[in-house]
């Protein structure tokens, strides 16, 4: 990991939710709307996500043949100021394997991997070996392995710093108004058609014109 990561105890760091890492990787404006403004709207996708988590969100422990499986496990990193809940963590001897549930299809290198990497960072700080994590795709009904390597952990650390900076910034990031917006549950709150960078660059698109300017 790089040398520009926080090396103190994290006592003075503003805590960053693990879920914010995925939100940030997907859209900076969405992150601010959820974690700064407290905005949340349900959609078909969010309801499906809630239903897919109905089992793993119930805290519990299972043990079988040397494997301990814990559902809804709280984790944190004092060093990086991260905190959240793992859907599932499987423990075997000194190794921990986080499993993150997602309703959609798995996208290699997608935002979900950053959240999984944040969970791994917390488990590493707790003293466990975390060589691999998994994204479980409900749509595909299968696990996808994600190597917990230095590159992923570096991206997690950098994103944590960026999210914390975003949480302390009073202004919302500009919208991008691209393909991501079509399926976003916060579209009506975000109004990407009015708040994207292109319209901010052309204030004439936002400023009402005198009626005479619209006449032939």
PDB file of C-alpha atoms in Angstrom:
ATOM      1  CA  UNK A   1       0.000   0.000   0.000  1.00  0.00           C
ATOM      2  CA  UNK A   2       1.163   3.540  -0.638  1.00  0.00           C
ATOM      3  CA  UNK A   3       2.774   5.805   1.924  1.00  0.00           C
ATOM      4  CA  UNK A   4       0.106   8.537   1.713  1.00  0.00           C
ATOM      5  CA  UNK A   5      -2.405   6.533   3.706  1.00  0.00           C
ATOM      6  CA  UNK A   6      -3.290   7.537   7.256  1.00  0.00           C
ATOM      7  CA  UNK A   7      -0.923   6.041   9.789  1.00  0.00           C
ATOM      8  CA  UNK A   8      -2.508   7.317  12.987  1.00  0.00           C
ATOM      9  CA  UNK A   9      -5.076   5.578  15.166  1.00  0.00           C
ATOM     10  CA  UNK A  10      -7.954   7.043  13.191  1.00  0.00           C
ATOM     11  CA  UNK A  11      -9.475   8.496  16.379  1.00  0.00           C
ATOM     12  CA  UNK A  12      -9.842  11.948  14.779  1.00  0.00           C
ATOM     13  CA  UNK A  13     -10.931  10.702  11.356  1.00  0.00           C
ATOM     14  CA  UNK A  14     -14.524  11.146  10.284  1.00  0.00           C
ATOM     15  CA  UNK A  15     -15.918   7.655   9.797  1.00  0.00           C
ATOM     16  CA  UNK A  16     -16.701   6.568   6.253  1.00  0.00           C
ATOM     17  CA  UNK A  17     -19.420   3.912   5.784  1.00  0.00           C
ATOM     18  CA  UNK A  18     -18.275   0.924   3.768  1.00  0.00           C
ATOM     19  CA  UNK A  19     -21.341   1.295   1.561  1.00  0.00           C
ATOM     20  CA  UNK A  20     -20.153   4.787   0.597  1.00  0.00           C
ATOM     21  CA  UNK A  21     -17.143   3.258  -1.161  1.00  0.00           C
ATOM     22  CA  UNK A  22     -19.405   1.501  -3.664  1.00  0.00           C
ATOM     23  CA  UNK A  23     -21.582   4.586  -4.051  1.00  0.00           C
ATOM     24  CA  UNK A  24     -18.484   6.718  -4.699  1.00  0.00           C
ATOM     25  CA  UNK A  25     -17.145   4.311  -7.302  1.00  0.00           C
ATOM     26  CA  UNK A  26     -20.522   4.455  -9.051  1.00  0.00           C
ATOM     27  CA  UNK A  27     -21.256   8.184  -8.814  1.00  0.00           C
ATOM     28  CA  UNK A  28     -19.822  11.001  -6.700  1.00  0.00           C
ATOM     29  CA  UNK A  29     -23.078  12.952  -6.703  1.00  0.00           C
ATOM     30  CA  UNK A  30     -25.064   9.905  -5.587  1.00  0.00           C
ATOM     31  CA  UNK A  31     -22.632   9.496  -2.696  1.00  0.00           C
ATOM     32  CA  UNK A  32     -23.212  13.054  -1.509  1.00  0.00           C
ATOM     33  CA  UNK A  33     -26.989  12.819  -1.887  1.00  0.00           C
ATOM     34  CA  UNK A  34     -27.124   9.661   0.248  1.00  0.00           C
ATOM     35  CA  UNK A  35     -24.429  10.282   2.849  1.00  0.00           C
ATOM     36  CA  UNK A  36     -24.528  14.089   3.157  1.00  0.00           C
ATOM     37  CA  UNK A  37     -28.082  15.095   2.233  1.00  0.00           C
ATOM     38  CA  UNK A  38     -29.698  11.919   3.592  1.00  0.00           C
ATOM     39  CA  UNK A  39     -31.667  11.387   0.385  1.00  0.00           C
ATOM     40  CA  UNK A  40     -33.005   7.917  -0.398  1.00  0.00           C
ATOM     41  CA  UNK A  41     -35.696   6.712  -2.789  1.00  0.00           C
ATOM     42  CA  UNK A  42     -36.891   3.195  -3.442  1.00  0.00           C
ATOM     43  CA  UNK A  43     -36.919   1.621  -6.889  1.00  0.00           C
ATOM     44  CA  UNK A  44     -37.425  -1.850  -8.288  1.00  0.00           C
ATOM     45  CA  UNK A  45     -33.676  -2.428  -7.999  1.00  0.00           C
ATOM     46  CA  UNK A  46     -33.411  -1.276  -4.379  1.00  0.00           C
ATOM     47  CA  UNK A  47     -36.406  -3.399  -3.361  1.00  0.00           C
ATOM     48  CA  UNK A  48     -34.850  -6.411  -5.064  1.00  0.00           C
ATOM     49  CA  UNK A  49     -31.637  -5.682  -3.206  1.00  0.00           C
ATOM     50  CA  UNK A  50     -33.454  -5.553   0.121  1.00  0.00           C
ATOM     51  CA  UNK A  51     -35.164  -8.861  -0.584  1.00  0.00           C
ATOM     52  CA  UNK A  52     -31.901 -10.509  -1.602  1.00  0.00           C
ATOM     53  CA  UNK A  53     -30.385  -9.419   1.724  1.00  0.00           C
ATOM     54  CA  UNK A  54     -33.304 -10.643   3.826  1.00  0.00           C
ATOM     55  CA  UNK A  55     -31.363 -13.723   4.956  1.00  0.00           C
ATOM     56  CA  UNK A  56     -27.838 -12.352   5.314  1.00  0.00           C
ATOM     57  CA  UNK A  57     -29.075  -9.247   7.150  1.00  0.00           C
ATOM     58  CA  UNK A  58     -30.175 -11.450  10.060  1.00  0.00           C
ATOM     59  CA  UNK A  59     -27.217 -11.805  12.455  1.00  0.00           C
ATOM     60  CA  UNK A  60     -26.246 -15.396  13.056  1.00  0.00           C
ATOM     61  CA  UNK A  61     -23.430 -17.934  13.346  1.00  0.00           C
ATOM     62  CA  UNK A  62     -23.076 -21.350  11.756  1.00  0.00           C
ATOM     63  CA  UNK A  63     -20.265 -23.832  12.376  1.00  0.00           C
ATOM     64  CA  UNK A  64     -19.396 -26.878  10.320  1.00  0.00           C
ATOM     65  CA  UNK A  65     -16.181 -28.885   9.829  1.00  0.00           C
ATOM     66  CA  UNK A  66     -13.817 -26.201  11.071  1.00  0.00           C
ATOM     67  CA  UNK A  67     -15.606 -23.404   9.184  1.00  0.00           C
ATOM     68  CA  UNK A  68     -17.386 -20.615  11.044  1.00  0.00           C
ATOM     69  CA  UNK A  69     -19.849 -18.502   9.041  1.00  0.00           C
ATOM     70  CA  UNK A  70     -21.049 -15.212  10.538  1.00  0.00           C
ATOM     71  CA  UNK A  71     -23.865 -13.206   8.966  1.00  0.00           C
ATOM     72  CA  UNK A  72     -24.235  -9.448   9.309  1.00  0.00           C
ATOM     73  CA  UNK A  73     -20.846  -8.966  10.977  1.00  0.00           C
ATOM     74  CA  UNK A  74     -19.894  -5.411  12.064  1.00  0.00           C
ATOM     75  CA  UNK A  75     -16.325  -4.469  11.091  1.00  0.00           C
ATOM     76  CA  UNK A  76     -14.221  -1.332  11.324  1.00  0.00           C
ATOM     77  CA  UNK A  77     -10.778   0.107  10.677  1.00  0.00           C
ATOM     78  CA  UNK A  78      -9.439   2.642  13.156  1.00  0.00           C
ATOM     79  CA  UNK A  79      -6.475   3.332  10.894  1.00  0.00           C
ATOM     80  CA  UNK A  80      -8.579   4.340   7.897  1.00  0.00           C
ATOM     81  CA  UNK A  81     -11.759   5.434   9.654  1.00  0.00           C
ATOM     82  CA  UNK A  82     -13.988   2.842   7.996  1.00  0.00           C
ATOM     83  CA  UNK A  83     -17.026   1.152   9.483  1.00  0.00           C
ATOM     84  CA  UNK A  84     -19.777  -1.097   8.196  1.00  0.00           C
ATOM     85  CA  UNK A  85     -21.356  -4.524   8.143  1.00  0.00           C
ATOM     86  CA  UNK A  86     -20.283  -7.551   6.122  1.00  0.00           C
ATOM     87  CA  UNK A  87     -23.090  -9.645   4.668  1.00  0.00           C
ATOM     88  CA  UNK A  88     -21.182 -12.854   5.371  1.00  0.00           C
ATOM     89  CA  UNK A  89     -17.689 -13.655   6.606  1.00  0.00           C
ATOM     90  CA  UNK A  90     -16.350 -17.190   6.586  1.00  0.00           C
ATOM     91  CA  UNK A  91     -13.594 -17.936   9.102  1.00  0.00           C
ATOM     92  CA  UNK A  92     -11.274 -20.902   8.855  1.00  0.00           C
ATOM     93  CA  UNK A  93      -8.291 -20.948  11.201  1.00  0.00           C
ATOM     94  CA  UNK A  94      -6.626 -17.547  10.710  1.00  0.00           C
ATOM     95  CA  UNK A  95      -8.265 -16.771   7.361  1.00  0.00           C
ATOM     96  CA  UNK A  96     -11.334 -14.594   6.831  1.00  0.00           C
ATOM     97  CA  UNK A  97     -13.322 -14.559   3.582  1.00  0.00           C
ATOM     98  CA  UNK A  98     -15.906 -11.786   3.140  1.00  0.00           C
ATOM     99  CA  UNK A  99     -18.883 -12.424   0.846  1.00  0.00           C
ATOM    100  CA  UNK A 100     -20.860  -9.431  -0.433  1.00  0.00           C
ATOM    101  CA  UNK A 101     -24.343 -10.012  -1.863  1.00  0.00           C
ATOM    102  CA  UNK A 102     -25.442  -8.030  -4.922  1.00  0.00           C
ATOM    103  CA  UNK A 103     -28.733  -8.340  -6.742  1.00  0.00           C
ATOM    104  CA  UNK A 104     -27.417  -7.722 -10.259  1.00  0.00           C
ATOM    105  CA  UNK A 105     -24.917  -9.486 -12.446  1.00  0.00           C
ATOM    106  CA  UNK A 106     -21.279  -9.363 -11.469  1.00  0.00           C
ATOM    107  CA  UNK A 107     -19.125  -6.762 -13.206  1.00  0.00           C
ATOM    108  CA  UNK A 108     -15.363  -7.405 -12.937  1.00  0.00           C
ATOM    109  CA  UNK A 109     -13.686  -4.316 -11.535  1.00  0.00           C
ATOM    110  CA  UNK A 110     -17.082  -2.793 -10.710  1.00  0.00           C
ATOM    111  CA  UNK A 111     -18.033  -0.598  -7.721  1.00  0.00           C
ATOM    112  CA  UNK A 112     -18.975  -3.600  -5.552  1.00  0.00           C
ATOM    113  CA  UNK A 113     -15.348  -4.701  -5.448  1.00  0.00           C
ATOM    114  CA  UNK A 114     -14.382  -1.480  -3.690  1.00  0.00           C
ATOM    115  CA  UNK A 115     -16.886  -2.181  -0.907  1.00  0.00           C
ATOM    116  CA  UNK A 116     -15.615  -5.760  -0.638  1.00  0.00           C
ATOM    117  CA  UNK A 117     -12.054  -4.447  -0.480  1.00  0.00           C
ATOM    118  CA  UNK A 118     -13.065  -2.134   2.359  1.00  0.00           C
ATOM    119  CA  UNK A 119     -14.407  -5.105   4.291  1.00  0.00           C
ATOM    120  CA  UNK A 120     -11.148  -6.949   3.668  1.00  0.00           C
ATOM    121  CA  UNK A 121      -9.149  -3.951   4.908  1.00  0.00           C
ATOM    122  CA  UNK A 122     -11.096  -4.008   8.181  1.00  0.00           C
ATOM    123  CA  UNK A 123     -10.580  -7.762   8.599  1.00  0.00           C
ATOM    124  CA  UNK A 124      -6.864  -7.425   7.869  1.00  0.00           C
ATOM    125  CA  UNK A 125      -6.574  -4.788  10.576  1.00  0.00           C
ATOM    126  CA  UNK A 126      -8.319  -7.218  12.940  1.00  0.00           C
ATOM    127  CA  UNK A 127      -5.439  -9.634  12.377  1.00  0.00           C
ATOM    128  CA  UNK A 128      -6.863 -12.090   9.835  1.00  0.00           C
ATOM    129  CA  UNK A 129      -5.411 -13.205   6.523  1.00  0.00           C
ATOM    130  CA  UNK A 130      -7.754 -12.167   3.711  1.00  0.00           C
ATOM    131  CA  UNK A 131      -6.425 -13.487   0.403  1.00  0.00           C
ATOM    132  CA  UNK A 132      -9.787 -13.624  -1.374  1.00  0.00           C
ATOM    133  CA  UNK A 133     -13.310 -12.248  -1.132  1.00  0.00           C
ATOM    134  CA  UNK A 134     -16.436 -13.033  -3.107  1.00  0.00           C
ATOM    135  CA  UNK A 135     -19.225 -11.113  -4.779  1.00  0.00           C
ATOM    136  CA  UNK A 136     -22.378 -13.233  -4.765  1.00  0.00           C
ATOM    137  CA  UNK A 137     -24.633 -12.356  -7.685  1.00  0.00           C
ATOM    138  CA  UNK A 138     -28.266 -13.087  -6.884  1.00  0.00           C
ATOM    139  CA  UNK A 139     -29.154 -12.791 -10.568  1.00  0.00           C
ATOM    140  CA  UNK A 140     -26.577 -15.414 -11.504  1.00  0.00           C
ATOM    141  CA  UNK A 141     -26.850 -17.432  -8.287  1.00  0.00           C
ATOM    142  CA  UNK A 142     -23.108 -17.839  -8.048  1.00  0.00           C
ATOM    143  CA  UNK A 143     -20.042 -16.456  -6.330  1.00  0.00           C
ATOM    144  CA  UNK A 144     -17.319 -14.548  -8.128  1.00  0.00           C
ATOM    145  CA  UNK A 145     -13.849 -14.548  -6.521  1.00  0.00           C
ATOM    146  CA  UNK A 146     -12.072 -11.223  -6.050  1.00  0.00           C
ATOM    147  CA  UNK A 147      -8.360 -11.283  -5.163  1.00  0.00           C
ATOM    148  CA  UNK A 148      -7.583  -9.040  -2.195  1.00  0.00           C
ATOM    149  CA  UNK A 149      -4.332  -7.641  -3.500  1.00  0.00           C
ATOM    150  CA  UNK A 150      -2.291  -4.488  -2.954  1.00  0.00           C
ATOM    151  CA  UNK A 151      -3.897  -2.724  -5.911  1.00  0.00           C
ATOM    152  CA  UNK A 152      -7.419  -3.168  -4.547  1.00  0.00           C
ATOM    153  CA  UNK A 153      -6.395  -2.116  -1.039  1.00  0.00           C
ATOM    154  CA  UNK A 154      -4.660   0.973  -2.410  1.00  0.00           C
ATOM    155  CA  UNK A 155      -7.836   1.897  -4.304  1.00  0.00           C
ATOM    156  CA  UNK A 156      -9.886   1.409  -1.147  1.00  0.00           C
ATOM    157  CA  UNK A 157      -7.572   3.679   0.858  1.00  0.00           C
ATOM    158  CA  UNK A 158      -7.621   6.373  -1.837  1.00  0.00           C
ATOM    159  CA  UNK A 159     -11.411   6.191  -2.170  1.00  0.00           C
ATOM    160  CA  UNK A 160     -11.813   6.455   1.609  1.00  0.00           C
ATOM    161  CA  UNK A 161      -9.840   9.696   1.659  1.00  0.00           C
ATOM    162  CA  UNK A 162     -11.858  11.018  -1.300  1.00  0.00           C
ATOM    163  CA  UNK A 163     -15.204  10.112   0.292  1.00  0.00           C
ATOM    164  CA  UNK A 164     -14.216  11.756   3.567  1.00  0.00           C
ATOM    165  CA  UNK A 165     -13.308  14.907   1.665  1.00  0.00           C
ATOM    166  CA  UNK A 166     -16.673  14.730  -0.110  1.00  0.00           C
ATOM    167  CA  UNK A 167     -18.528  14.370   3.195  1.00  0.00           C
ATOM    168  CA  UNK A 168     -16.858  17.552   4.450  1.00  0.00           C
ATOM    169  CA  UNK A 169     -17.664  19.554   1.304  1.00  0.00           C
ATOM    170  CA  UNK A 170     -20.864  21.647   1.425  1.00  0.00           C
ATOM    171  CA  UNK A 171     -21.432  21.705  -2.358  1.00  0.00           C
ATOM    172  CA  UNK A 172     -22.820  18.705  -4.214  1.00  0.00           C
ATOM    173  CA  UNK A 173     -20.699  17.347  -7.076  1.00  0.00           C
ATOM    174  CA  UNK A 174     -22.067  18.003 -10.549  1.00  0.00           C
ATOM    175  CA  UNK A 175     -24.115  15.290 -12.221  1.00  0.00           C
ATOM    176  CA  UNK A 176     -22.778  13.406 -15.231  1.00  0.00           C
ATOM    177  CA  UNK A 177     -26.118  12.647 -16.899  1.00  0.00           C
ATOM    178  CA  UNK A 178     -25.000   9.440 -18.572  1.00  0.00           C
ATOM    179  CA  UNK A 179     -26.151   5.815 -18.810  1.00  0.00           C
ATOM    180  CA  UNK A 180     -25.777   5.311 -15.044  1.00  0.00           C
ATOM    181  CA  UNK A 181     -28.589   7.781 -14.368  1.00  0.00           C
ATOM    182  CA  UNK A 182     -31.286   5.783 -16.130  1.00  0.00           C
ATOM    183  CA  UNK A 183     -31.404   3.087 -13.422  1.00  0.00           C
ATOM    184  CA  UNK A 184     -30.523   5.272 -10.436  1.00  0.00           C
ATOM    185  CA  UNK A 185     -33.240   5.400  -7.760  1.00  0.00           C
ATOM    186  CA  UNK A 186     -32.237   9.000  -6.978  1.00  0.00           C
ATOM    187  CA  UNK A 187     -32.809  10.314 -10.491  1.00  0.00           C
ATOM    188  CA  UNK A 188     -35.803  12.453  -9.478  1.00  0.00           C
ATOM    189  CA  UNK A 189     -33.850  13.931  -6.566  1.00  0.00           C
ATOM    190  CA  UNK A 190     -30.672  14.463  -8.554  1.00  0.00           C
ATOM    191  CA  UNK A 191     -32.234  15.911 -11.724  1.00  0.00           C
ATOM    192  CA  UNK A 192     -29.166  15.114 -13.841  1.00  0.00           C
ATOM    193  CA  UNK A 193     -30.674  16.811 -16.914  1.00  0.00           C
ATOM    194  CA  UNK A 194     -30.504  20.138 -15.071  1.00  0.00           C
ATOM    195  CA  UNK A 195     -27.409  19.693 -12.930  1.00  0.00           C
ATOM    196  CA  UNK A 196     -24.828  18.126 -15.215  1.00  0.00           C
ATOM    197  CA  UNK A 197     -21.559  19.855 -15.978  1.00  0.00           C
ATOM    198  CA  UNK A 198     -22.515  20.695 -19.546  1.00  0.00           C
ATOM    199  CA  UNK A 199     -25.485  22.780 -18.451  1.00  0.00           C
ATOM    200  CA  UNK A 200     -23.449  24.457 -15.726  1.00  0.00           C
ATOM    201  CA  UNK A 201     -20.946  25.391 -18.401  1.00  0.00           C
ATOM    202  CA  UNK A 202     -23.803  27.048 -20.373  1.00  0.00           C
ATOM    203  CA  UNK A 203     -25.796  29.185 -17.931  1.00  0.00           C
ATOM    204  CA  UNK A 204     -28.056  30.333 -20.802  1.00  0.00           C
ATOM    205  CA  UNK A 205     -29.656  26.876 -20.656  1.00  0.00           C
ATOM    206  CA  UNK A 206     -30.683  27.436 -17.045  1.00  0.00           C
ATOM    207  CA  UNK A 207     -31.596  31.130 -17.140  1.00  0.00           C
ATOM    208  CA  UNK A 208     -35.165  31.962 -18.294  1.00  0.00           C
ATOM    209  CA  UNK A 209     -35.162  34.089 -21.417  1.00  0.00           C
ATOM    210  CA  UNK A 210     -37.545  36.999 -22.108  1.00  0.00           C
ATOM    211  CA  UNK A 211     -40.546  35.860 -24.076  1.00  0.00           C
ATOM    212  CA  UNK A 212     -39.480  37.979 -27.031  1.00  0.00           C
ATOM    213  CA  UNK A 213     -36.396  35.846 -27.575  1.00  0.00           C
ATOM    214  CA  UNK A 214     -38.545  32.819 -28.351  1.00  0.00           C
ATOM    215  CA  UNK A 215     -40.521  34.595 -31.081  1.00  0.00           C
ATOM    216  CA  UNK A 216     -39.678  34.537 -34.784  1.00  0.00           C
TER     217      UNK A 216
END
